Amino acid sequence: KEGTAMNILFDSANGADTLIYLAYEEEPFPLRLGEAHKQSGSETWLYARSEEESDVIAIGMGKRRALTLEKVRRAAGSAARTALREGRNSASFVRRTAESNISAADELQAWIEGWLLGLYRFQTYRGVTKIDISVDLLLQTADWPELTKPELEVVLSTGRMRAEGAVVARDLVNEVPGTLNPDRFAEWMVEYF
């Protein structure tokens, strides 16, 4: 969105405010986390105990065998909104590889789409109350060993394009009827495309 930086960076030298982990039922988790917090749709903040540690958002995913791309998108959107609500500037998605029915490219693309859509806000009429904050997403190429650097760039580009298409549709749906009537919609389509 204009005025809001939605940066997605690979191997950034800057550390993230927050780490994001996906938590699957019946699988070990790197930090202490009860099974109830691994259920699909749950979000758990694990705050650092010292300056050397990072805060963690654990996103419950349910059982891995029931994983879908839509669940990945929803988890990413939830993580983005949670980090935004907490006033974080950046978050790093830490991927723990495991046997999955979803390819690495599809998983990453779904994560990028979900992240960008999770940060979406319709602000056309907000004026001085417009919110120009965002949360950068940091990714490590080492977490995606199945993908080469050029493949990562293609996945990032495709994810961005798909999210931007959804944002255009959301903006049109959110527009007021007095501004976006059938005649204006036809004009807009010609202008846009």
Coordinates of C-alpha atoms in Angstrom, one line a residue:
K1 CA 0.0 0.0 0.0
E2 CA 1.2 3.5 -0.7
G3 CA 3.0 5.2 2.2
T4 CA 3.5 1.9 4.0
A5 CA 6.7 -0.2 3.6
M6 CA 5.9 -3.9 3.4
N7 CA 9.5 -5.1 3.3
I8 CA 10.3 -8.8 2.9
L9 CA 14.0 -9.3 3.2
F10 CA 16.2 -12.3 2.9
D11 CA 19.3 -12.6 5.1
S12 CA 19.0 -9.1 6.6
A13 CA 21.9 -8.0 8.7
N14 CA 19.5 -6.4 11.1
G15 CA 18.1 -8.7 13.7
A16 CA 14.3 -9.0 14.1
D17 CA 12.3 -7.8 17.1
T18 CA 10.5 -11.1 17.2
L19 CA 10.8 -14.7 16.1
I20 CA 7.9 -16.6 14.7
Y21 CA 7.7 -20.4 15.0
L22 CA 5.0 -22.7 13.8
A23 CA 4.0 -25.2 16.5
Y24 CA 2.5 -28.6 15.4
E25 CA 0.6 -31.0 17.7
E26 CA 2.5 -34.0 18.8
E27 CA 5.9 -32.6 17.6
P28 CA 8.7 -31.2 19.7
F29 CA 9.0 -27.4 20.0
P30 CA 12.3 -25.6 20.8
L31 CA 10.7 -23.8 23.8
R32 CA 8.4 -24.9 26.5
L33 CA 4.9 -24.9 25.0
G34 CA 1.9 -27.0 26.1
E35 CA 0.0 -29.1 23.6
A36 CA -3.1 -26.8 23.9
H37 CA -1.0 -24.0 22.4
K38 CA -0.3 -26.1 19.3
Q39 CA -3.9 -26.4 18.2
S40 CA -4.8 -24.8 14.9
G41 CA -5.4 -21.1 15.2
S42 CA -3.8 -20.5 18.6
E43 CA -1.2 -17.7 19.1
T44 CA 1.1 -17.7 22.1
W45 CA 3.6 -15.0 23.0
L46 CA 6.7 -16.3 24.7
Y47 CA 8.5 -13.2 26.0
A48 CA 12.2 -13.1 26.4
R49 CA 13.7 -13.4 29.9
S50 CA 16.8 -11.4 29.1
E51 CA 18.1 -8.9 26.6
E52 CA 20.0 -11.7 24.8
E53 CA 16.9 -13.6 24.0
S54 CA 14.2 -12.7 21.4
D55 CA 10.5 -12.7 22.0
V56 CA 8.7 -15.5 20.2
I57 CA 5.3 -15.8 18.7
A58 CA 4.2 -19.5 18.5
I59 CA 1.4 -20.1 16.0
G60 CA -0.5 -23.3 16.5
M61 CA -0.9 -25.3 13.4
G62 CA -2.6 -28.5 14.5
K63 CA -1.4 -31.8 13.1
R64 CA 1.1 -31.5 10.3
R65 CA -0.7 -34.1 8.2
A66 CA -3.7 -31.8 8.0
L67 CA -1.6 -28.8 6.8
T68 CA -3.0 -26.8 3.9
L69 CA -1.8 -23.7 2.1
E70 CA -4.8 -21.9 3.5
K71 CA -3.7 -22.7 7.0
V72 CA -0.2 -21.4 6.2
R73 CA -1.7 -18.2 4.8
R74 CA -3.9 -17.7 7.9
A75 CA -1.0 -18.4 10.3
A76 CA 1.1 -15.8 8.5
G77 CA -1.7 -13.2 8.6
S78 CA -2.3 -13.9 12.2
A79 CA 1.5 -13.5 13.0
A80 CA 1.7 -10.3 11.1
R81 CA -1.4 -8.8 12.8
T82 CA -0.1 -9.9 16.2
A83 CA 3.4 -8.4 15.7
L84 CA 1.7 -5.2 14.4
R85 CA -0.6 -4.9 17.5
E86 CA 2.5 -5.3 19.7
G87 CA 4.3 -2.5 17.9
R88 CA 7.1 -4.6 16.5
N89 CA 9.1 -3.3 13.6
S90 CA 10.3 -6.6 12.2
A91 CA 9.7 -10.3 12.7
S92 CA 11.7 -13.3 11.5
F93 CA 9.9 -16.5 10.4
V94 CA 12.0 -19.4 11.6
R95 CA 11.2 -22.5 9.5
R96 CA 11.9 -25.9 10.9
T97 CA 12.0 -28.3 8.1
A98 CA 10.1 -31.6 8.4
E99 CA 8.4 -34.1 6.1
S100 CA 5.4 -32.3 4.6
N101 CA 2.7 -32.7 1.9
I102 CA 3.4 -29.1 0.8
S103 CA 6.5 -28.1 -1.2
A104 CA 8.9 -25.5 0.2
A105 CA 8.0 -23.1 -2.7
D106 CA 4.3 -23.4 -2.1
E107 CA 4.7 -23.0 1.7
L108 CA 6.9 -19.9 1.3
Q109 CA 4.6 -18.3 -1.3
A110 CA 1.5 -18.9 1.0
W111 CA 3.4 -17.4 4.0
I112 CA 4.3 -14.3 2.0
E113 CA 0.7 -13.9 0.7
G114 CA -0.7 -14.4 4.2
W115 CA 1.8 -11.9 5.8
L116 CA 1.0 -9.2 3.3
L117 CA -2.7 -9.7 3.5
G118 CA -2.5 -9.8 7.3
L119 CA -1.1 -6.2 7.2
Y120 CA -3.9 -5.0 4.9
R121 CA -5.9 -1.9 6.0
F122 CA -8.4 0.1 3.9
Q123 CA -7.3 3.7 4.6
T124 CA -8.6 5.7 1.6
Y125 CA -10.7 7.9 3.8
R126 CA -8.6 8.0 7.0
G127 CA -6.9 11.3 6.3
V128 CA -4.8 12.4 9.3
T129 CA -5.7 9.1 11.2
K130 CA -4.0 7.0 8.5
I131 CA -1.7 4.4 10.0
D132 CA 1.7 4.3 8.3
I133 CA 3.3 1.5 10.3
S134 CA 4.1 -2.0 9.2
V135 CA 6.2 -5.0 10.2
D136 CA 9.1 -6.1 8.1
L137 CA 9.3 -9.9 7.5
L138 CA 12.8 -11.3 7.7
L139 CA 13.6 -14.7 6.1
Q140 CA 16.8 -16.7 6.1
T141 CA 17.8 -18.5 2.9
A142 CA 19.3 -21.3 5.1
D143 CA 15.7 -22.1 6.3
W144 CA 14.8 -23.0 2.7
P145 CA 17.5 -25.3 1.5
E146 CA 15.2 -26.8 -1.2
L147 CA 15.2 -23.5 -3.0
T148 CA 18.0 -21.7 -4.8
K149 CA 18.4 -17.9 -4.5
P150 CA 16.7 -17.3 -8.0
E151 CA 13.9 -19.6 -7.0
L152 CA 13.4 -17.7 -3.7
E153 CA 13.2 -14.5 -5.7
V154 CA 10.5 -16.0 -8.0
V155 CA 8.5 -17.2 -5.0
L156 CA 8.8 -13.8 -3.4
S157 CA 7.7 -12.0 -6.6
T158 CA 4.7 -14.4 -7.2
G159 CA 3.6 -14.1 -3.5
R160 CA 3.7 -10.3 -3.7
M161 CA 1.7 -10.2 -7.0
R162 CA -1.0 -12.5 -5.6
A163 CA -1.3 -10.5 -2.5
E164 CA -1.4 -7.3 -4.5
G165 CA -4.3 -8.7 -6.6
A166 CA -6.2 -9.6 -3.4
V167 CA -5.5 -6.1 -2.0
V168 CA -7.0 -4.5 -5.2
A169 CA -10.1 -6.6 -4.8
R170 CA -10.4 -5.7 -1.1
D171 CA -10.0 -2.0 -1.9
L172 CA -12.8 -2.2 -4.5
V173 CA -15.1 -4.1 -2.1
N174 CA -14.4 -1.6 0.7
E175 CA -15.0 1.5 -1.5
V176 CA -18.3 3.4 -1.0
P177 CA -21.1 3.1 -3.6
G178 CA -21.1 6.8 -4.2
T179 CA -17.5 6.7 -5.4
L180 CA -17.5 3.3 -7.1
N181 CA -20.7 3.0 -9.1
P182 CA -20.9 0.8 -12.2
D183 CA -19.8 3.6 -14.6
R184 CA -16.9 4.5 -12.4
F185 CA -15.9 0.8 -12.0
A186 CA -15.7 0.4 -15.8
E187 CA -13.5 3.5 -16.0
W188 CA -11.4 2.3 -13.2
M189 CA -10.8 -1.1 -14.9
V190 CA -9.7 0.6 -18.1
E191 CA -7.3 3.0 -16.1
Y192 CA -5.9 0.2 -14.0
F193 CA -5.3 -2.3 -16.8

